Structures are given as C-alpha cells and as structure tokens.
PDB file of C-alpha atoms in Angstrom:
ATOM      1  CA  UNK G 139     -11.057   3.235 -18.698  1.00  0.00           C
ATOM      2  CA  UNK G 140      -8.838   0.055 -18.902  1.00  0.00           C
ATOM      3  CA  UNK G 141     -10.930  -2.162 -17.054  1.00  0.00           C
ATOM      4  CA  UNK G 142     -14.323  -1.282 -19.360  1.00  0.00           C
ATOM      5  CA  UNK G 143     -12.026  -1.836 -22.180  1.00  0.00           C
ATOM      6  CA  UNK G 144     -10.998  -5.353 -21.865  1.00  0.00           C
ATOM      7  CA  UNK G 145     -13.743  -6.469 -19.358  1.00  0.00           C
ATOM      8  CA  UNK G 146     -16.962  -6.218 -21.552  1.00  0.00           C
ATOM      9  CA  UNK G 147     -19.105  -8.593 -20.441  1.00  0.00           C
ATOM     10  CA  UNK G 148     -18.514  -7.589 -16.917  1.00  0.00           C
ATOM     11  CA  UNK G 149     -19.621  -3.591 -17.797  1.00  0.00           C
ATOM     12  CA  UNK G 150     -22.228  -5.272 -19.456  1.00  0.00           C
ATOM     13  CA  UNK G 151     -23.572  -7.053 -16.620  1.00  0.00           C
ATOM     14  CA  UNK G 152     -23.199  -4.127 -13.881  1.00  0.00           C
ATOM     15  CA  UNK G 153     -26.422  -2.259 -16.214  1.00  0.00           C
ATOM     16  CA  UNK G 154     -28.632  -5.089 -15.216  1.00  0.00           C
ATOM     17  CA  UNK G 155     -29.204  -3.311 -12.086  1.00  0.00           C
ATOM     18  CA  UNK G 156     -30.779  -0.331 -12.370  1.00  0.00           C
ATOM     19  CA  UNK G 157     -33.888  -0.013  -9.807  1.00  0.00           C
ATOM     20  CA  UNK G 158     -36.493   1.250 -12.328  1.00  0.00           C
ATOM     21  CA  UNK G 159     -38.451  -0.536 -14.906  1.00  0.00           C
ATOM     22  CA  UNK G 160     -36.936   0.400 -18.907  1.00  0.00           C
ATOM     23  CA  UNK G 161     -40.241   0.261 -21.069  1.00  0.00           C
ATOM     24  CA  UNK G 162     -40.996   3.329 -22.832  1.00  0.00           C
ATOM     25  CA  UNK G 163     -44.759   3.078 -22.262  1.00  0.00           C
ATOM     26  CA  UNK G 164     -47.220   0.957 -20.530  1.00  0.00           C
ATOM     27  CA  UNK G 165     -48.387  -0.428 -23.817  1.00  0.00           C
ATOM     28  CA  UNK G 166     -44.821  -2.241 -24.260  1.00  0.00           C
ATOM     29  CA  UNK G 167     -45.594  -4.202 -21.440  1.00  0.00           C
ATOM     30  CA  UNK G 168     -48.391  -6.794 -21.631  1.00  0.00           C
ATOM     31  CA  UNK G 169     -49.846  -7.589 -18.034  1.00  0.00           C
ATOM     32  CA  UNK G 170     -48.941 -10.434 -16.126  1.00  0.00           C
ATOM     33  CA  UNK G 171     -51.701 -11.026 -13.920  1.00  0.00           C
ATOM     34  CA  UNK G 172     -54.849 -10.182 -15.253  1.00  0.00           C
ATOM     35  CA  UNK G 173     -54.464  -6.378 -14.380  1.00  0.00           C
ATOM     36  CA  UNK G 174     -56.021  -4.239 -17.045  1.00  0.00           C
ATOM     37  CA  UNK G 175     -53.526  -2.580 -19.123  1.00  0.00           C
ATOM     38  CA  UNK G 176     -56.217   0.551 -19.430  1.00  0.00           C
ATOM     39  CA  UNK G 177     -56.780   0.937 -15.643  1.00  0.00           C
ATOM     40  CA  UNK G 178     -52.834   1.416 -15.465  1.00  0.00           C
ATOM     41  CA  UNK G 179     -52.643   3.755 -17.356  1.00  0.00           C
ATOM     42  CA  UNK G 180     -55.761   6.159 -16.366  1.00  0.00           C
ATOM     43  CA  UNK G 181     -54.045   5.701 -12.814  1.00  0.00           C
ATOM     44  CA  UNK G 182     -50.612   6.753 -14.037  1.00  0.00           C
ATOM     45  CA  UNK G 183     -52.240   9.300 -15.914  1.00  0.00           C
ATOM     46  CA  UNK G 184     -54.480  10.354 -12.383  1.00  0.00           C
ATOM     47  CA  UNK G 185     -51.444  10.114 -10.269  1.00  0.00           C
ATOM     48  CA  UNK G 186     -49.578  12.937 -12.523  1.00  0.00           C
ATOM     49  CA  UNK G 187     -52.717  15.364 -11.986  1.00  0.00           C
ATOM     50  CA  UNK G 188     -52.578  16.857  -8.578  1.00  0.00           C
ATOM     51  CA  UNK G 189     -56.058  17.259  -8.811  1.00  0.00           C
ATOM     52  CA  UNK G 190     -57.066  13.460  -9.823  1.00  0.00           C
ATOM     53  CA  UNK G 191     -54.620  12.545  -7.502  1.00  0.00           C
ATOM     54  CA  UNK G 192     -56.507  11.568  -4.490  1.00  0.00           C
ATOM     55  CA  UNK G 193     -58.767   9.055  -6.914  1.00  0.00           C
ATOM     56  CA  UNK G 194     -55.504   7.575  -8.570  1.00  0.00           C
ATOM     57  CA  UNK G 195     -54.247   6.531  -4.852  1.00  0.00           C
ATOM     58  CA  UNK G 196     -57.972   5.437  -3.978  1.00  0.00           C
ATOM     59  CA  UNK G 197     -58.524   3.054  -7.169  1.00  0.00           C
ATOM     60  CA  UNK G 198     -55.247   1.236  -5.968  1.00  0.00           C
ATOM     61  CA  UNK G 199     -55.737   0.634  -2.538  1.00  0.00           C
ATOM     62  CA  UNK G 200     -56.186  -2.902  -1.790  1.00  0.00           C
ATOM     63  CA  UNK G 201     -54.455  -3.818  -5.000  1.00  0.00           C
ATOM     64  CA  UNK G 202     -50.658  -2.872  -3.797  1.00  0.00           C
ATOM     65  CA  UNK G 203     -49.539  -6.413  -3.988  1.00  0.00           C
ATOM     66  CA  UNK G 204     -51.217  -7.524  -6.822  1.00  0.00           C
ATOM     67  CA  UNK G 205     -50.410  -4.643  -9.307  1.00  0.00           C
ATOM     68  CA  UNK G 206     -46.838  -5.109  -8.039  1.00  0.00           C
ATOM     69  CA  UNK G 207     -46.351  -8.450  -9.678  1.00  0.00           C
ATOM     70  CA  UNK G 208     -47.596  -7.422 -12.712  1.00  0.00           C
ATOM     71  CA  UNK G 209     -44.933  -5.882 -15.365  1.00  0.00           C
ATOM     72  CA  UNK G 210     -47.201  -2.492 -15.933  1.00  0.00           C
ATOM     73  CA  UNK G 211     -48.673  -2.554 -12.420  1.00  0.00           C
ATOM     74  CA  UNK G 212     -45.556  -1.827 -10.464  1.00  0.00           C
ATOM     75  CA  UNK G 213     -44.653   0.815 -12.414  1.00  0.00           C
ATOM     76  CA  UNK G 214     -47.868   2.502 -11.454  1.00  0.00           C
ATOM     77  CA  UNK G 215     -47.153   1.491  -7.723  1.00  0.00           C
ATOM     78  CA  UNK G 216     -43.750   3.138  -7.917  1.00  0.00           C
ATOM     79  CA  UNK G 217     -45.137   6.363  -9.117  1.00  0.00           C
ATOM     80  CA  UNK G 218     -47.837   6.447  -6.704  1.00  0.00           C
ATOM     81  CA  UNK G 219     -44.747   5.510  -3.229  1.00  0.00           C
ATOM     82  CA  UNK G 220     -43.131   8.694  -5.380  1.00  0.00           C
ATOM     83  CA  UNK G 221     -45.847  11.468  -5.520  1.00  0.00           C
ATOM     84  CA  UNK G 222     -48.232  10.384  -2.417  1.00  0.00           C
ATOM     85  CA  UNK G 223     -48.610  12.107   1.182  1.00  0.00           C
ATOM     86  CA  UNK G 224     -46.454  10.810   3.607  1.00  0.00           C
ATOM     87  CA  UNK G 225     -49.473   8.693   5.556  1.00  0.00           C
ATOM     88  CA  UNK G 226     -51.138   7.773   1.957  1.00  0.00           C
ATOM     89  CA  UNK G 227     -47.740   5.723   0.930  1.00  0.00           C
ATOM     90  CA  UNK G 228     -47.121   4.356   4.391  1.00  0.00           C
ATOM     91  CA  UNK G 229     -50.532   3.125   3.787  1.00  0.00           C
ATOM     92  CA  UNK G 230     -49.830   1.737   0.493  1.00  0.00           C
ATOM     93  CA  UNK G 231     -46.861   0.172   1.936  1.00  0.00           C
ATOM     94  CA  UNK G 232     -48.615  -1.649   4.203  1.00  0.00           C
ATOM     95  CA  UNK G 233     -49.944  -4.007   1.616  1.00  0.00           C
ATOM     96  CA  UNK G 234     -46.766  -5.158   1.127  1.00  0.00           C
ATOM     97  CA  UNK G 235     -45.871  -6.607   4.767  1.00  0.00           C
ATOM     98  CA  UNK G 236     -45.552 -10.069   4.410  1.00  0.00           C
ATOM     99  CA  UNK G 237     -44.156  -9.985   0.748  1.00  0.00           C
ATOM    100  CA  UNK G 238     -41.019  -9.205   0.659  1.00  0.00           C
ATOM    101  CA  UNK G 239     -39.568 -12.501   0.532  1.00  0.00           C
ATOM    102  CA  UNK G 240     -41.771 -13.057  -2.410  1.00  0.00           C
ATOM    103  CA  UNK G 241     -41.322 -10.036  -4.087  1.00  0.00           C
ATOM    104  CA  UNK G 242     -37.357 -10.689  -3.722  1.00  0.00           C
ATOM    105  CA  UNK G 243     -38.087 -13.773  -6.349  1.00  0.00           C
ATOM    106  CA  UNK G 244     -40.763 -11.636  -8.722  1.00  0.00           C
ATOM    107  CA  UNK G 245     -38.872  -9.681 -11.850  1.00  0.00           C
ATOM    108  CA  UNK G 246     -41.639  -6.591 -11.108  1.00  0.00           C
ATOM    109  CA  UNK G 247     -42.228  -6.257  -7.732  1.00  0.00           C
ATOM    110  CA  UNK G 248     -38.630  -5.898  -6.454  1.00  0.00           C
ATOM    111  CA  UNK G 249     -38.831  -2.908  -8.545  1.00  0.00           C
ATOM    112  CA  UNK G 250     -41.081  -1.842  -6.100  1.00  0.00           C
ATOM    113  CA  UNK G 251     -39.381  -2.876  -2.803  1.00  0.00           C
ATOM    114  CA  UNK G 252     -36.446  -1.014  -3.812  1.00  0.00           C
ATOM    115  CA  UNK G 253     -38.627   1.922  -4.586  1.00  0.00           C
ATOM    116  CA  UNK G 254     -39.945   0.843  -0.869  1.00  0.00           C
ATOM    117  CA  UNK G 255     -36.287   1.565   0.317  1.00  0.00           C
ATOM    118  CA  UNK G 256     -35.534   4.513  -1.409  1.00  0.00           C
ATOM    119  CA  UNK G 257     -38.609   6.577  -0.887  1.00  0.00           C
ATOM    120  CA  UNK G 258     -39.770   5.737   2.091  1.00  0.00           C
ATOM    121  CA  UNK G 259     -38.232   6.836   6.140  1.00  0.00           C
ATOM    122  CA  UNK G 260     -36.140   3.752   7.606  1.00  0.00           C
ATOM    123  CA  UNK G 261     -39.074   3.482  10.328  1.00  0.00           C
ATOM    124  CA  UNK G 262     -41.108   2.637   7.623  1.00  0.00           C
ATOM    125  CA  UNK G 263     -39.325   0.518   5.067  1.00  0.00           C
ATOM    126  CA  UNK G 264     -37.724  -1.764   8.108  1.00  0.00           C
ATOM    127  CA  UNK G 265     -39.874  -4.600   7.531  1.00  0.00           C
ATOM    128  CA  UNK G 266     -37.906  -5.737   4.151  1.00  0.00           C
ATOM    129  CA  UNK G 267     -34.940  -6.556   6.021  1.00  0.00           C
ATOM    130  CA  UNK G 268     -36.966  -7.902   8.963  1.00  0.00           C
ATOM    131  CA  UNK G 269     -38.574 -10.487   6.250  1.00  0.00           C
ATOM    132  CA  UNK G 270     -35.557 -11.149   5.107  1.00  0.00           C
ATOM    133  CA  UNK G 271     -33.580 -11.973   8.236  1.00  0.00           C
ATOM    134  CA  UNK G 272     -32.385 -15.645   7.974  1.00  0.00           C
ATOM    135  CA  UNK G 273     -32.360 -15.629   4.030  1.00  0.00           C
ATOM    136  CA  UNK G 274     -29.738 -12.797   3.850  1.00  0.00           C
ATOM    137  CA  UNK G 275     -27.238 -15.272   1.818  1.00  0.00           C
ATOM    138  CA  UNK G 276     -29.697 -16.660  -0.281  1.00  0.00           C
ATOM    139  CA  UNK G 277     -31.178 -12.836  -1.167  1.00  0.00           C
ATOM    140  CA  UNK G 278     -27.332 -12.093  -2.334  1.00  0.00           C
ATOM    141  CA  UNK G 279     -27.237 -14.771  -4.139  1.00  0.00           C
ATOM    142  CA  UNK G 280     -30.457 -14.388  -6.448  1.00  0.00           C
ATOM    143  CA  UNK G 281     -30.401 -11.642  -8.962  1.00  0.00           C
ATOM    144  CA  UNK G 282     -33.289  -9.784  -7.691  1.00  0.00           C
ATOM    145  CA  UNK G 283     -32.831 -10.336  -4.296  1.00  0.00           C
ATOM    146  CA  UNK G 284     -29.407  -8.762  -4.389  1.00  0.00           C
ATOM    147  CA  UNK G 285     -30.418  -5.584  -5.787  1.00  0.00           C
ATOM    148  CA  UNK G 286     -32.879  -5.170  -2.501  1.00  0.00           C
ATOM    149  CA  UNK G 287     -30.087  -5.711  -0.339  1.00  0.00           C
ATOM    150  CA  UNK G 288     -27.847  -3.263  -2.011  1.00  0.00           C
ATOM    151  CA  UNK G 289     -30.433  -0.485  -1.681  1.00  0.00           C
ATOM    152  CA  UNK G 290     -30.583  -1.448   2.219  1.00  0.00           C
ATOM    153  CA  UNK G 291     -26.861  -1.065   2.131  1.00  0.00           C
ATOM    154  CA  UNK G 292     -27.152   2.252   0.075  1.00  0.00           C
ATOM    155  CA  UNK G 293     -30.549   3.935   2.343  1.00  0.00           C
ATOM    156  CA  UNK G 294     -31.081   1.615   5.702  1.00  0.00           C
ATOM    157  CA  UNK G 295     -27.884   0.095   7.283  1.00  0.00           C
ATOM    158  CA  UNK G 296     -26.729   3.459   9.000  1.00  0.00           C
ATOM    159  CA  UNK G 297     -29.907   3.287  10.897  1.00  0.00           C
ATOM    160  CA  UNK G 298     -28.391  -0.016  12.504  1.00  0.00           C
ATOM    161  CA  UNK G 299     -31.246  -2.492  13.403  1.00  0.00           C
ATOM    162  CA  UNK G 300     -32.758  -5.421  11.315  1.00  0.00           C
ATOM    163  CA  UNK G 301     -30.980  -3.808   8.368  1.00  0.00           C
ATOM    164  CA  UNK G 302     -27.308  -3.928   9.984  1.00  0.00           C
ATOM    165  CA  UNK G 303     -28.006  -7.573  11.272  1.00  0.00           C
ATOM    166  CA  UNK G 304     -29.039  -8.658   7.482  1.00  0.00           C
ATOM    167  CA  UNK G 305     -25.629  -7.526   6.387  1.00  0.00           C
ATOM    168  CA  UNK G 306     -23.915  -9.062   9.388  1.00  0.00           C
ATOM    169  CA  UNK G 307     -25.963 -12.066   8.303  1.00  0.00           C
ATOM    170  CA  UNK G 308     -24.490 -11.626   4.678  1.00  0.00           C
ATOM    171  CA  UNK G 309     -21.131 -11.217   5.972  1.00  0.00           C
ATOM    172  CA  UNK G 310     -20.761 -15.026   7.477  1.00  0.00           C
ATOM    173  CA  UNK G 311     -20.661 -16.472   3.484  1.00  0.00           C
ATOM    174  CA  UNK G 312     -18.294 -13.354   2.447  1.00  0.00           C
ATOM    175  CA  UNK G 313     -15.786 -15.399   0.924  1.00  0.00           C
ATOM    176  CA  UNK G 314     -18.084 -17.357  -1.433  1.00  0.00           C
ATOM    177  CA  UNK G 315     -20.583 -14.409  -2.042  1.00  0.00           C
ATOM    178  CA  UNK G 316     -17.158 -11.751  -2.928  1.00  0.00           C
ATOM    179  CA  UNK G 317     -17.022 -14.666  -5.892  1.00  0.00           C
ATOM    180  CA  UNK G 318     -20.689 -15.194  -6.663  1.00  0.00           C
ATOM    181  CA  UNK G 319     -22.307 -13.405  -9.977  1.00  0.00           C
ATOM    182  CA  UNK G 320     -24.658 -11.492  -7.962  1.00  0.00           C
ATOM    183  CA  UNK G 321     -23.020 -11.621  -4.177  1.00  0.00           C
ATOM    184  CA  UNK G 322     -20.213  -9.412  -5.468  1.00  0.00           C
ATOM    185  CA  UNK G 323     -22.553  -6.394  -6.055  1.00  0.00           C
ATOM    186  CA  UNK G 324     -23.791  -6.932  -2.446  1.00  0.00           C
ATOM    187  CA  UNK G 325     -20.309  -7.564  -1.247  1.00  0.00           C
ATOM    188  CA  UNK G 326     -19.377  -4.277  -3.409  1.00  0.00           C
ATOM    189  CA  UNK G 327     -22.049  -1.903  -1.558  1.00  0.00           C
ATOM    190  CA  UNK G 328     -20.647  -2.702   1.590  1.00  0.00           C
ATOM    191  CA  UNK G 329     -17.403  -1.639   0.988  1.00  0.00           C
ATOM    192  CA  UNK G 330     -19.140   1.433  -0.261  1.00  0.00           C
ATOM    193  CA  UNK G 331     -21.801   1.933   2.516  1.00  0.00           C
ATOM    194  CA  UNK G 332     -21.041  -0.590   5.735  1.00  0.00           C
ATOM    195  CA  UNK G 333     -19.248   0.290   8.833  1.00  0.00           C
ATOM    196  CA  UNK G 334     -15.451  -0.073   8.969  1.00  0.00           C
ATOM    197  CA  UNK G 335     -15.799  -3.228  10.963  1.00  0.00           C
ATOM    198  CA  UNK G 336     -18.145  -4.578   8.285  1.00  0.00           C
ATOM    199  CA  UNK G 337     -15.924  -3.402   5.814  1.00  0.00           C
ATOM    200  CA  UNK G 338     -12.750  -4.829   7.611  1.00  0.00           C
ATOM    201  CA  UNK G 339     -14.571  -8.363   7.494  1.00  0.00           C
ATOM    202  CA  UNK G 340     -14.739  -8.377   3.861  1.00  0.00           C
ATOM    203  CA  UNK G 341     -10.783  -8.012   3.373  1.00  0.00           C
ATOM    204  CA  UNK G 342     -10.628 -10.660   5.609  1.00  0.00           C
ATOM    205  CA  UNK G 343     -12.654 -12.627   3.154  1.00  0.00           C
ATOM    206  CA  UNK G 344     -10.574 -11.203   0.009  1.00  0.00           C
ATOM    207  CA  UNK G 345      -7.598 -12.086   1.428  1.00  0.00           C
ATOM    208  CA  UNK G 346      -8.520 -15.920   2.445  1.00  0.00           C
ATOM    209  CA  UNK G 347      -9.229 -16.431  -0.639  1.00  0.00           C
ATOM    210  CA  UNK G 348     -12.110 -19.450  -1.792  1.00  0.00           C
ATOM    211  CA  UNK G 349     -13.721 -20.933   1.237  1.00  0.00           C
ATOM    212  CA  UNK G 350     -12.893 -24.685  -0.263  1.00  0.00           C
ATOM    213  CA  UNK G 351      -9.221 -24.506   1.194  1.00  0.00           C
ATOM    214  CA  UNK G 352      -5.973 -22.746   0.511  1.00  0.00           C
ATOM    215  CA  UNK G 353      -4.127 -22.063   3.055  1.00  0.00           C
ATOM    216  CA  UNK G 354      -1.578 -19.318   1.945  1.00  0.00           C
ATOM    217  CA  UNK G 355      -3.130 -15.525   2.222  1.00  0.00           C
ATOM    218  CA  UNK G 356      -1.127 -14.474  -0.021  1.00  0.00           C
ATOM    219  CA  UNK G 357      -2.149 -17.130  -2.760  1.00  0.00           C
ATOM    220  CA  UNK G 358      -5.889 -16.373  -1.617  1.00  0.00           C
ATOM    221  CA  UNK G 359      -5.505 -12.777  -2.459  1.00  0.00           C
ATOM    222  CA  UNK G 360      -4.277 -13.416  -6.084  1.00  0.00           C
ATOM    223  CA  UNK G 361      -6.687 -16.010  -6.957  1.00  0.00           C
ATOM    224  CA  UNK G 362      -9.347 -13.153  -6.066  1.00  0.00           C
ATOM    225  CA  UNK G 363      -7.688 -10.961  -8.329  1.00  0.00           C
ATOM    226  CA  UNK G 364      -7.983 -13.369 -10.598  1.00  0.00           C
ATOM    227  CA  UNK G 365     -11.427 -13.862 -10.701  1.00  0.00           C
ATOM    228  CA  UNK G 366     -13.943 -12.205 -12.773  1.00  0.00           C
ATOM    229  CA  UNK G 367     -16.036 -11.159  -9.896  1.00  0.00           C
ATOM    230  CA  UNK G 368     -13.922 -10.748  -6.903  1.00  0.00           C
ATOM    231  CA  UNK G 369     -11.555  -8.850  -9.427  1.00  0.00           C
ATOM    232  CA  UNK G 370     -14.134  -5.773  -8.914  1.00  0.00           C
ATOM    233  CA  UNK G 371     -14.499  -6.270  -5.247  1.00  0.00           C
ATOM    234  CA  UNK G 372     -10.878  -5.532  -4.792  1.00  0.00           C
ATOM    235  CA  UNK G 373     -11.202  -2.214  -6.962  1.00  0.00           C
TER     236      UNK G 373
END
C-alpha cells in the first residue's frame, strides 16, 4: 500500500496496459480507415446471435487486417477470435500472418494480437513471435510492442520454441530494458512467467547495474533501486 501511496505516477502508468479496448460503444470511436462505423456494429451485433453468427464471421473474412487497424474494427475482430469455432478463428487468424510487426506499431491492432495470444492454442498463435524474432529489443522498448511480448511471456513461452528464443533475444539488453519505461513491464513478466535460468539472467542484470559502466555490484544494485523503473523490477 506504501509504494501506490508515494509512487503515483508509476500506478498510474501500470493501467495503460490493459489488453482490451476502453470505449463504451462503437459510436465513441470514429473509424480510422474508412471502415463503416454501421457495418461494425451489425457484425458485433451478428456475432452475439448464435444464430447470425455464421454471417457475422462471413462478412469479415478477407477484412481481418484491415478492420484491425481501425479503432472500432478490432474490437469487432476481438469478439469474433472470442466466440468463433476453433477452424473459423484459425482462419481469421490467418489474415494476420505477415502483420505482426506492423500491428506491434498500430494503437488498435495490437489489441488484437494480444487477443491472438490469449485466445488462440500456441500452435496457432506462434507466428507473432516468429515475426518478431530479431526485433525482440526494439518490441520491449515500444509501448505497444511490449504489451505483445508480455502476453507471450504470460500464454506462449512454456511451450519453448520461437516464443522462448524472443525472450532469450530480450534478455541480451536486460540491463538497459530493466530501466526502460516500457522494457521493465517485459522485464517484470519474466520474473513472473520465464524459466529460472531466464529469471536468474535478469538478477544478473539488476545487480550490474546500468550497462554504461560501474563497476561495483553492489553500487549497481542500489542505483536500480533507485530508479523509478527498475525500482519495480526488484519488487
């Protein structure tokens, strides 16, 4: 109770990432890219009737990607990953291969990645951390992109794989990213949700202290405590 007492700012800043879009209705959110505001919402509205179901799911194949980057869209796309068949949302989620490096930079459609993540088997959802192998730092780093990693850390990295190498990937820049404004978060789920080897790494990193020098463990370990963001890593 302390620490959201007389660190404000910082409680403040751990709401920004919830994984679901906060309008009350469709009509709050104007459409980005030309997507009809009225064709959301007879989908949404289809998608909730079992029995209009199948035509909701129809009128938005081929338009996965699109209605994604829109601010209304994804929120119909998430509700359709949530109450589709199995093989009619591994469908849908095939229009996203090839976008999730993209999506990782778009305010709606990580939305719908991380819905990607947490709905879908790890068979099936593998390809976001297979797109993002080789950008793993710079994903932690952006303020979208880390809340995609953090739900591979939270539903994927047991399965081992691309997802497990993304975090090993992640762990090379621990010391800066334990530091960064949005790497902490990442660096926080893995203390939560990596192996013990993964986890071991990151005290490593807490303990060395900045990457620009210091030689003293000791001293590298306080100035973390010290700082706003690797303050809550070490909690």
């Amino acid at each position: 109770a302390a620490r959201s007492t007389t660190r404000p700012v910082q409680a403040r800043s751990e709401r920004r990432f919830s994984t679901a879009s906060t309008a009350s209705s469709i009509s709050d959110v104007p459409p980005t890219l030309g997507v009809e505001v009225a064709a959301i919402e007879q989908v949404m509205t289809q998608l909730d009737d079992a029995c209009h179901r199948s035509a909701a799911l129809a009128a938005l194949t081929g338009h996965v990607w699109s209605w994604s980057q829109d601010a209304a869209g994804c929120r119909a796309v998430q509700l359709a990953l949530e109450v589709a068949g199995r093989n009619e949302a591994k469908a849908l989620v095939e229009e996203l291969h090839g976008h999730a490096a993209e999506a990782m930079h778009s305010p709606h459609a990580n939305f719908v990645i991380q819905k990607v993540i947490e709905a879908m088997p790890t068979t099936v959802s593998a390809f976001v951390a297979e797109e993002l192998s080789g950008s793993a730092a710079v994903a932690a780093r952006h303020r979208f992109g880390c809340r995609i990693l953090c739900r591979i850390l939270e539903h994927s990295v047991a399965s081992g794989g691309a997802a497990a190498a993304l975090v090993d990937e992640c762990l090379r820049y621990a010391q800066d990213l334990c530091r960064h404004e949005f790497g902490h978060y990442v660096m926080k789920a893995v203390l939560e949700h990596g192996t013990a080897e993964q986890r071991h790494r990151i005290a490593e990193a807490l303990w060395a202290g900045p990457s620009a020098g210091h030689s003293s463990m000791a001293n590298g370990l306080t100035r973390n405590a010290l700082h706003r963001n690797a303050s809550y890593v070490l909690e």
